[in-house]
Short mmCIF file of C-alpha atoms in Angstrom, two decimals:
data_model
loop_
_atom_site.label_atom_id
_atom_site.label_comp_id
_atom_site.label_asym_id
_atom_site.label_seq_id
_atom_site.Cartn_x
_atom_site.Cartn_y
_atom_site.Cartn_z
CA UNK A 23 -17.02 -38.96 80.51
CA UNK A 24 -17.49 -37.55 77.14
CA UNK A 25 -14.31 -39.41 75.81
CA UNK A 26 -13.27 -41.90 79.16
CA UNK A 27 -15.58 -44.94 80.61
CA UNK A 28 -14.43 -46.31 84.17
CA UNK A 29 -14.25 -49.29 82.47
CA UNK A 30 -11.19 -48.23 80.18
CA UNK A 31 -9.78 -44.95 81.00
CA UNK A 32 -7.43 -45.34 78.50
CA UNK A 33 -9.35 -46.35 75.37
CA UNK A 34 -11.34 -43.30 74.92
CA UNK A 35 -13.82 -42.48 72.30
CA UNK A 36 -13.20 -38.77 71.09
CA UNK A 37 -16.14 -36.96 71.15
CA UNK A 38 -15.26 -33.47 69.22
CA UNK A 39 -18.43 -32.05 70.21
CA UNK A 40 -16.72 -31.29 73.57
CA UNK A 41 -13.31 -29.43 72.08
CA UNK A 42 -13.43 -26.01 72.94
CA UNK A 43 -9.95 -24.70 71.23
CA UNK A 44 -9.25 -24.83 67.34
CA UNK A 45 -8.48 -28.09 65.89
CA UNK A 46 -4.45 -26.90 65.37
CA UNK A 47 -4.28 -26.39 69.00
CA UNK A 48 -3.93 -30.73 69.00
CA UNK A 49 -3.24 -31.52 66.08
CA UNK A 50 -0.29 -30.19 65.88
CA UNK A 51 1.99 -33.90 65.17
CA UNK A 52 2.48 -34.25 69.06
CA UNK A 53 -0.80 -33.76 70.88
CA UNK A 54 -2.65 -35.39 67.95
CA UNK A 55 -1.66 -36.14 64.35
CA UNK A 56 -0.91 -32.67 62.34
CA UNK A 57 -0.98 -32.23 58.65
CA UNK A 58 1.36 -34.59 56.82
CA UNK A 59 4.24 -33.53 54.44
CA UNK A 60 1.92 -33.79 51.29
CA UNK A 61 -0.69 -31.76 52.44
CA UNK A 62 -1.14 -28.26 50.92
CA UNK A 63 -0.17 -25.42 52.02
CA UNK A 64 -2.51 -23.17 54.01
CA UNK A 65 -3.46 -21.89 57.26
CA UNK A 66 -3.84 -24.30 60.15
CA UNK A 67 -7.78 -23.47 60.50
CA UNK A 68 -8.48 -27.51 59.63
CA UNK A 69 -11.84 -26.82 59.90
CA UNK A 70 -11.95 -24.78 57.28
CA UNK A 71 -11.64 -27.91 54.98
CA UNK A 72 -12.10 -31.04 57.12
CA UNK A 73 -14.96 -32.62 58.90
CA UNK A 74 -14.24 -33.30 62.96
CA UNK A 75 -16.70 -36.71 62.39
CA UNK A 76 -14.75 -37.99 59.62
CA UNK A 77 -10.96 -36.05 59.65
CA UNK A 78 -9.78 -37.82 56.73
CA UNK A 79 -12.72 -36.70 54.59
CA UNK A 80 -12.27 -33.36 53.06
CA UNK A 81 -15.96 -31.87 52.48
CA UNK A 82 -14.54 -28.92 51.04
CA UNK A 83 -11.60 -26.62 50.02
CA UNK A 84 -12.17 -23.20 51.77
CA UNK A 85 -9.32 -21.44 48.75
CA UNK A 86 -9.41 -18.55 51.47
CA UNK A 87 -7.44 -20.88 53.74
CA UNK A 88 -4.97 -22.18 50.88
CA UNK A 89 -1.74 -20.53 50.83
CA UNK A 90 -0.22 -21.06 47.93
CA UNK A 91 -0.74 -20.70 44.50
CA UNK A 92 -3.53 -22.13 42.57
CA UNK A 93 -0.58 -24.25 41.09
CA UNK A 94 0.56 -25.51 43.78
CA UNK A 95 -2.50 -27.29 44.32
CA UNK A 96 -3.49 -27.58 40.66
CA UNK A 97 -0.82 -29.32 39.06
CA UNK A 98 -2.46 -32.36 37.53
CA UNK A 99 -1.71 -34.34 40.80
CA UNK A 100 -2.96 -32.59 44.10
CA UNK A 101 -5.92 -31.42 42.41
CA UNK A 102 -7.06 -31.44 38.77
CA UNK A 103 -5.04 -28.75 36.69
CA UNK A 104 -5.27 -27.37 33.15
CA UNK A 105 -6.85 -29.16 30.34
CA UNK A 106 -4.97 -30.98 27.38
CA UNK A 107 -6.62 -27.80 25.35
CA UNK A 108 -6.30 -25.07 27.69
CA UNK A 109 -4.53 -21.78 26.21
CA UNK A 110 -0.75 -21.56 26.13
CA UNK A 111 -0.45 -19.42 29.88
CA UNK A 112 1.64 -19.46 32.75
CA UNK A 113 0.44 -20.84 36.31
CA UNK A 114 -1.26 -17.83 37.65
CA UNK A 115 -4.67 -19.57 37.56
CA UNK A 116 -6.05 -16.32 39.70
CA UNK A 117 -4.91 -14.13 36.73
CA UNK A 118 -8.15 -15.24 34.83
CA UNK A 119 -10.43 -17.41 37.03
CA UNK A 120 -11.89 -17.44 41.36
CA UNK A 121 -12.30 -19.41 43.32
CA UNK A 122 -16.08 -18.51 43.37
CA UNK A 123 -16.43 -19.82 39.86
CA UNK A 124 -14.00 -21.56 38.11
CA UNK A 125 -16.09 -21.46 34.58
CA UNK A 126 -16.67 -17.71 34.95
CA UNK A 127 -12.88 -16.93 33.85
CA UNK A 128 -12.22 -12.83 33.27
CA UNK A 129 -9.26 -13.13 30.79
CA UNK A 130 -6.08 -11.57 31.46
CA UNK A 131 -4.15 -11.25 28.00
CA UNK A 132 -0.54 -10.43 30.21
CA UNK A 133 -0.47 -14.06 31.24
CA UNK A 134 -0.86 -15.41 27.92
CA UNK A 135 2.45 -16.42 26.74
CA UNK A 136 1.11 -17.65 23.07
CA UNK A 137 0.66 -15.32 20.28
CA UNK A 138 -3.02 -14.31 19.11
CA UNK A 139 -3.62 -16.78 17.00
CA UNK A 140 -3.26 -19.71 18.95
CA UNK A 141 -6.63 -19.02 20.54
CA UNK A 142 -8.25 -16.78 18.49
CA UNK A 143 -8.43 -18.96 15.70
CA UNK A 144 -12.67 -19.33 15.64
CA UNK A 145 -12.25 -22.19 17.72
CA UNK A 146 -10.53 -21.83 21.37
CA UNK A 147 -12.03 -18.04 21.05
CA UNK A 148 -13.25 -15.45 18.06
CA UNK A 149 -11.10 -15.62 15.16
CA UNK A 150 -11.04 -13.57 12.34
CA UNK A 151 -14.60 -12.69 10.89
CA UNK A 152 -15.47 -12.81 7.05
CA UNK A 153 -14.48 -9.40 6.29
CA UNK A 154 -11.20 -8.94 7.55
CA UNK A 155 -8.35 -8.24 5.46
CA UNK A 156 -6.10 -10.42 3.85
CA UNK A 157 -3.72 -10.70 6.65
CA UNK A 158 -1.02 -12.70 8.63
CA UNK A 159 -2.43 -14.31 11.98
CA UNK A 160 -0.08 -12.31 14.38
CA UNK A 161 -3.02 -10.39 15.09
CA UNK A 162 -1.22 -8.13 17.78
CA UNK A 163 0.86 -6.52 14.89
CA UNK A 164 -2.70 -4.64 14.18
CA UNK A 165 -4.83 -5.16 18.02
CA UNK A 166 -4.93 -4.36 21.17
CA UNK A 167 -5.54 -7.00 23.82
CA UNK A 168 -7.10 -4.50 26.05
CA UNK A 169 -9.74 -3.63 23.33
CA UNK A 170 -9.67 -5.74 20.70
CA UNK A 171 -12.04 -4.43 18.52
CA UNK A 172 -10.18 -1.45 18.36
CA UNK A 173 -7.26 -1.33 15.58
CA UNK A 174 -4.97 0.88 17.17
CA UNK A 175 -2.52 0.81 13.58
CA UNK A 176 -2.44 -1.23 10.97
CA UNK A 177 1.07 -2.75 10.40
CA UNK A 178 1.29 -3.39 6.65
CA UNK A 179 3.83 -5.90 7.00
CA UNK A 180 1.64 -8.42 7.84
CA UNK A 181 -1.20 -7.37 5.44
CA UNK A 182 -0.81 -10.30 2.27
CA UNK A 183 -2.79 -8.78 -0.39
CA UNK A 184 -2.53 -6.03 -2.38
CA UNK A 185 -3.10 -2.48 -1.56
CA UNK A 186 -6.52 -2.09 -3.24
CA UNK A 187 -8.11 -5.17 -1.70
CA UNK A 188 -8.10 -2.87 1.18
CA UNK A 189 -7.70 0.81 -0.15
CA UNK A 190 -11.08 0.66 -2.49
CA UNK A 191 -13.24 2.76 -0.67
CA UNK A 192 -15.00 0.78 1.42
CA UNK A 193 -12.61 -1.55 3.95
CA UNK A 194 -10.41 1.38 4.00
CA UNK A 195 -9.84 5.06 2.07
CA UNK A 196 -9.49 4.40 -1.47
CA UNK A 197 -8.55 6.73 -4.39
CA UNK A 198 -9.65 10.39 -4.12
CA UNK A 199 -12.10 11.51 -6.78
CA UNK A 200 -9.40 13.53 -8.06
CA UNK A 201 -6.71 10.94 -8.46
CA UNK A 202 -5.04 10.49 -11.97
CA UNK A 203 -6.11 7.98 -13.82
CA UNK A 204 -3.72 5.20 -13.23
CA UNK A 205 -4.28 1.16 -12.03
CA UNK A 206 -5.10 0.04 -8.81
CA UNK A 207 -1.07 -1.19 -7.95
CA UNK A 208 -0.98 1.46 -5.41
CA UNK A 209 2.49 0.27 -4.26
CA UNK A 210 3.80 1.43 -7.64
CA UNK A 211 3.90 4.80 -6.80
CA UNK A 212 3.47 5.34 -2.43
CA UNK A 213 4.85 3.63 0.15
CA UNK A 214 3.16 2.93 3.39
CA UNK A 215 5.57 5.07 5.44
CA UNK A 216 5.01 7.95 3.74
CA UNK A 217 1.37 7.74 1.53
CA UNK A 218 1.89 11.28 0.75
CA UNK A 219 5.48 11.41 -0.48
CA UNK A 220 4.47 9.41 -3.91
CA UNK A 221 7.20 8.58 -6.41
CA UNK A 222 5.82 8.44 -9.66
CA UNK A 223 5.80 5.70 -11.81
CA UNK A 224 4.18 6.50 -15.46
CA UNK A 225 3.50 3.00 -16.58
CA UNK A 226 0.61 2.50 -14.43
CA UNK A 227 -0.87 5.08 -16.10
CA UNK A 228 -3.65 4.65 -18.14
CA UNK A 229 -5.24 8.31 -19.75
CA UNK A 230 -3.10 10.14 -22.06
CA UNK A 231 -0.38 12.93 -20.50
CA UNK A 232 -2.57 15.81 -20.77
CA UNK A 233 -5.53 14.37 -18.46
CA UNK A 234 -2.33 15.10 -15.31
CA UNK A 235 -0.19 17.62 -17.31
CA UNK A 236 -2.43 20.26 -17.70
CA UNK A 237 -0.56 23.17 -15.83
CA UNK A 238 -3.03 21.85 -12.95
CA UNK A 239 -2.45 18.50 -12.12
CA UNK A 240 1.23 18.53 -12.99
CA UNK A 241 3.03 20.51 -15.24
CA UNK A 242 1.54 21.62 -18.70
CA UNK A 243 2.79 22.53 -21.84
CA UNK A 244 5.14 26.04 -21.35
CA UNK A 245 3.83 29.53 -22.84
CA UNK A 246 6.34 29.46 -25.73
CA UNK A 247 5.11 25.74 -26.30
CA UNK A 248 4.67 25.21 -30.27
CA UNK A 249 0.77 24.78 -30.84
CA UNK A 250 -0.07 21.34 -30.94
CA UNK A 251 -3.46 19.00 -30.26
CA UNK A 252 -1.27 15.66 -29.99
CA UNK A 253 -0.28 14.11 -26.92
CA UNK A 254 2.72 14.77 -24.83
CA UNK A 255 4.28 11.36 -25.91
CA UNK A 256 3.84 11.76 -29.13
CA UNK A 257 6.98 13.34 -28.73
CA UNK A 258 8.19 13.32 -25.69
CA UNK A 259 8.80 10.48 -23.28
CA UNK A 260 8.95 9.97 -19.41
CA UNK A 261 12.21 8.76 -19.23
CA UNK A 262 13.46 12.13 -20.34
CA UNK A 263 10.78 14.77 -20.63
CA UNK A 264 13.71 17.56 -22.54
CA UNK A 265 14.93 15.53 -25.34
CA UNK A 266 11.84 15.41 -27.84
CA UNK A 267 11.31 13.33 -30.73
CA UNK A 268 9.52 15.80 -32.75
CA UNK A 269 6.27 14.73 -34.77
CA UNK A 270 4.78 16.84 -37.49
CA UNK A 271 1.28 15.45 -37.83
CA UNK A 272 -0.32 16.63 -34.40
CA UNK A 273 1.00 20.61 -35.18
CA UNK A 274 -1.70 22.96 -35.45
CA UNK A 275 0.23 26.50 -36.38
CA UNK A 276 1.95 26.58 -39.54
CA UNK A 277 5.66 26.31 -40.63
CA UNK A 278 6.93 29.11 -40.01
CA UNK A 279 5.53 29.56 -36.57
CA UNK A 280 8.31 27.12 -35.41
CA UNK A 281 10.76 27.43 -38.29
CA UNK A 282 11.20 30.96 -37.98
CA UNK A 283 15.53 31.04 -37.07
CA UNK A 284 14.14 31.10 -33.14
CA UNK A 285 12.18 28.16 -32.43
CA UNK A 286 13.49 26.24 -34.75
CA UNK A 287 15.62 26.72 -37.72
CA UNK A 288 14.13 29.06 -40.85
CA UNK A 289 15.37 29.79 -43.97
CA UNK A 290 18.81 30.02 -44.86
CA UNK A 291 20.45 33.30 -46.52
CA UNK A 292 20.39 31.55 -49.74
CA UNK A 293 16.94 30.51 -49.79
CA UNK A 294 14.77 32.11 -52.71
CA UNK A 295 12.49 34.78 -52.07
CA UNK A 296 8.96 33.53 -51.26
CA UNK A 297 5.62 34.03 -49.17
CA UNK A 298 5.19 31.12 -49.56
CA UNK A 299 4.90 28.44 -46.25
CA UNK A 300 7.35 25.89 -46.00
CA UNK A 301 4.88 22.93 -46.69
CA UNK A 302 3.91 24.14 -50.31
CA UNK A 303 7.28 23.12 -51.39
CA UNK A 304 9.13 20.66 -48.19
CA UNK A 305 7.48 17.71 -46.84
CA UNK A 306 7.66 17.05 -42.70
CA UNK A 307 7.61 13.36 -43.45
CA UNK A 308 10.23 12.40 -45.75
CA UNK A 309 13.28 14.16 -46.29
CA UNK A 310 12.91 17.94 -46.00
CA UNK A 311 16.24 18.53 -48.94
CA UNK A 312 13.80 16.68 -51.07
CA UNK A 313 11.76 19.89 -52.40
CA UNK A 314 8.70 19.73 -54.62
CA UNK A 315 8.77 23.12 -55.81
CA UNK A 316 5.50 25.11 -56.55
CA UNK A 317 6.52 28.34 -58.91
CA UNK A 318 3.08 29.97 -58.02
CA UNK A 319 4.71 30.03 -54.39
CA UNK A 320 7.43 32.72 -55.51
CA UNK A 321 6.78 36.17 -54.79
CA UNK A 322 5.00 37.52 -57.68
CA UNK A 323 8.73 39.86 -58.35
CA UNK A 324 10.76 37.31 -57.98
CA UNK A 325 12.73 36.91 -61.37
CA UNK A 326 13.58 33.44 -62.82
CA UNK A 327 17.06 34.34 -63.19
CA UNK A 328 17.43 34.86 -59.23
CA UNK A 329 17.66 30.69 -59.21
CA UNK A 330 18.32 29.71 -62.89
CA UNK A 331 21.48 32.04 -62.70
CA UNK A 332 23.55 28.81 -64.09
CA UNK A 333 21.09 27.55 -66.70
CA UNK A 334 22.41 29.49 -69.78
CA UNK A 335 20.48 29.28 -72.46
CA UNK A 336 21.05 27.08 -75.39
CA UNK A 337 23.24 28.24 -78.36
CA UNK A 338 19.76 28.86 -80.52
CA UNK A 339 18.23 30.49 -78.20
CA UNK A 340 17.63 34.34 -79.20
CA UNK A 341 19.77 37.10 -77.77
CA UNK A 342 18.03 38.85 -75.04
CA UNK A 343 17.99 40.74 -71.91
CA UNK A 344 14.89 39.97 -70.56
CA UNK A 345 13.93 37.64 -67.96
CA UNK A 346 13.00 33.83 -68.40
CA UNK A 347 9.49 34.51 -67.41
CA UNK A 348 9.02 36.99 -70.18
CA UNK A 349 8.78 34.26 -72.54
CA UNK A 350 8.35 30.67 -70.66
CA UNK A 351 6.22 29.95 -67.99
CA UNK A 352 6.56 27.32 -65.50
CA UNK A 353 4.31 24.71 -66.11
CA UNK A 354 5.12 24.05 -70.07
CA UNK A 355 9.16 25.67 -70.47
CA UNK A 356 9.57 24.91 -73.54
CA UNK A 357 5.68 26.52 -74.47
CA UNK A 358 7.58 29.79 -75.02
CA UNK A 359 5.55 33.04 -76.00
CA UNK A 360 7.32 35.09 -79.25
#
């Protein structure tokens, strides 16, 4: 009598209430009407989801009864699916959110099939703060998804300013306080595969040689060097260090330390006999054949006739044997003594 009258056995009035199996148990699509051919796919525990008074009327979705994916469900159509703005993902919703709160999503960066950027771009999530470097966006190239505010390497391919806007000492290690003096083109000279392994290039160098070649640095001047206070390329260059373009004015020995027939070339057999250094008579600067002679230079017996062997004298000139200087001296010839 729960369900039947006397009045119309047939018509009955289901009362639930009275039910003592599982909903499934009749509503199965022959005892009663079962789930229909759109309904999801879960377990057959209706009550999970449904309410006896009102079938139709789902109260709730008990997502412990669902069977398939979230995306089966939450394509757009069954139920609402991801937002016009969501991140670029695949379809495993349970990869990031529960079904305990939806809001509350733990992010799982192996189901995000954008790069970086797309969401970390200060507006879908944290982009890049003030001070980062000058860089690409494909911020995995430097990151780790797993700990992202850990750099696990830097990948300078995708770094878009100079060396130095980085390598200054403060965003990351600059020049050593014992680095030559040179610009701040690091590139010009390392390479970011090897940093050690420089290859030097001298025209970003701004001190003089000698502040690197000082026999510490880099190579210095050689023992048998000639003595000089000028700088390296004031004679030499970088292109080719050995062939020397020799300048006088920065020499600090004399002549003859150089131009001694070992260093460089002395005097010749034929030259007179004289004490004498080379600069009292040759000039460095113009034409060293070009001799302005100094007599006081000649060793004191020396005897005019040694180098005026071809100036005879003239057919007045008295008979003697004696030498020029006897008579004439050097600065007035024809001033000649009796």
């Amino acid at each position: 009598e729960d369900c039947h009258t006397t009045n119309s056995w047939e018509g009955a009035v289901f009362d639930h209430s009275a039910v003592t199996g599982n909903c499934a148990s009749c509503h199965n699509g022959i005892a009663a009407t079962g789930k229909n051919s759109g309904h999801i796919n879960s377990s057959n525990s209706c009550e999970d989801c449904h309410n006896t008074n009102n079938f139709s009327t789902v109260s709730k979705v008990d997502h412990s009864a669902v069977i398939g994916t979230c995306a089966s469900c939450h394509n757009g159509t069954v139920a609402e699916g991801k937002s016009p703005n969501h991140i670029a993902s695949g379809n495993s919703c349970d990869d990031c959110h529960t079904t305990n709160s939806w809001e509350g999503a733990v992010f799982d960066h192996s189901a995000v099939t954008g790069n970086c950027a797309s969401c970390h771009n200060g507006i879908a999530a944290t982009g890049k703060n003030s001070g980062h470097i000058n860089s690409s966006n494909s911020c995995e190239d430097c990151h780790n998804t797993n700990n992202f505010s850990t750099v696990s390497r830097v990948d300078h391919s995708a770094v878009i300013g100079t060396c130095a806007s980085c390598h200054n000492g403060t965003v990351a290690e600059g020049k050593s306080p014992n680095h030559i003096a040179s610009g701040n083109s690091c590139d010009d000279c390392h390479t970011t595969n090897s940093w050690e392994g420089a290859v030097f290039d001298h025209s970003s160098i701004t001190g003089g040689c000698s502040n690197c070649h000082n026999g510490i640095t880099a190579t210095g001047k050689t023992p048998n060097h000639l003595p000089t206070t000028g700088q390296c390329d004031e004679c030499h260059t970088t292109l080719t260090w050995e062939n020397a373009r020799f300048s006088h004015q920065s020499v600090t020995g004399t002549c003859s330390s150089c131009h001694n027939g070992v260093i460089a070339e002395g005097k010749d057999n034929g030259h007179i006999q004289t004490s004498a250094q080379c600069d009292d008579c040759h000039t460095s600067t113009r034409d060293w054949d070009q001799v302005n002679f100094d007599h006081d230079a000649l060793s004191p017996s020396t005897l005019c006739a040694s180098c005026h062997q071809g100036d005879l004298p003239r057919d007045d000139h008295p008979r003697t044997s004696e030498d020029c200087g006897v008579c004439h001296n050097t600065r007035d010839w024809d001033d000649a003594d009796d």
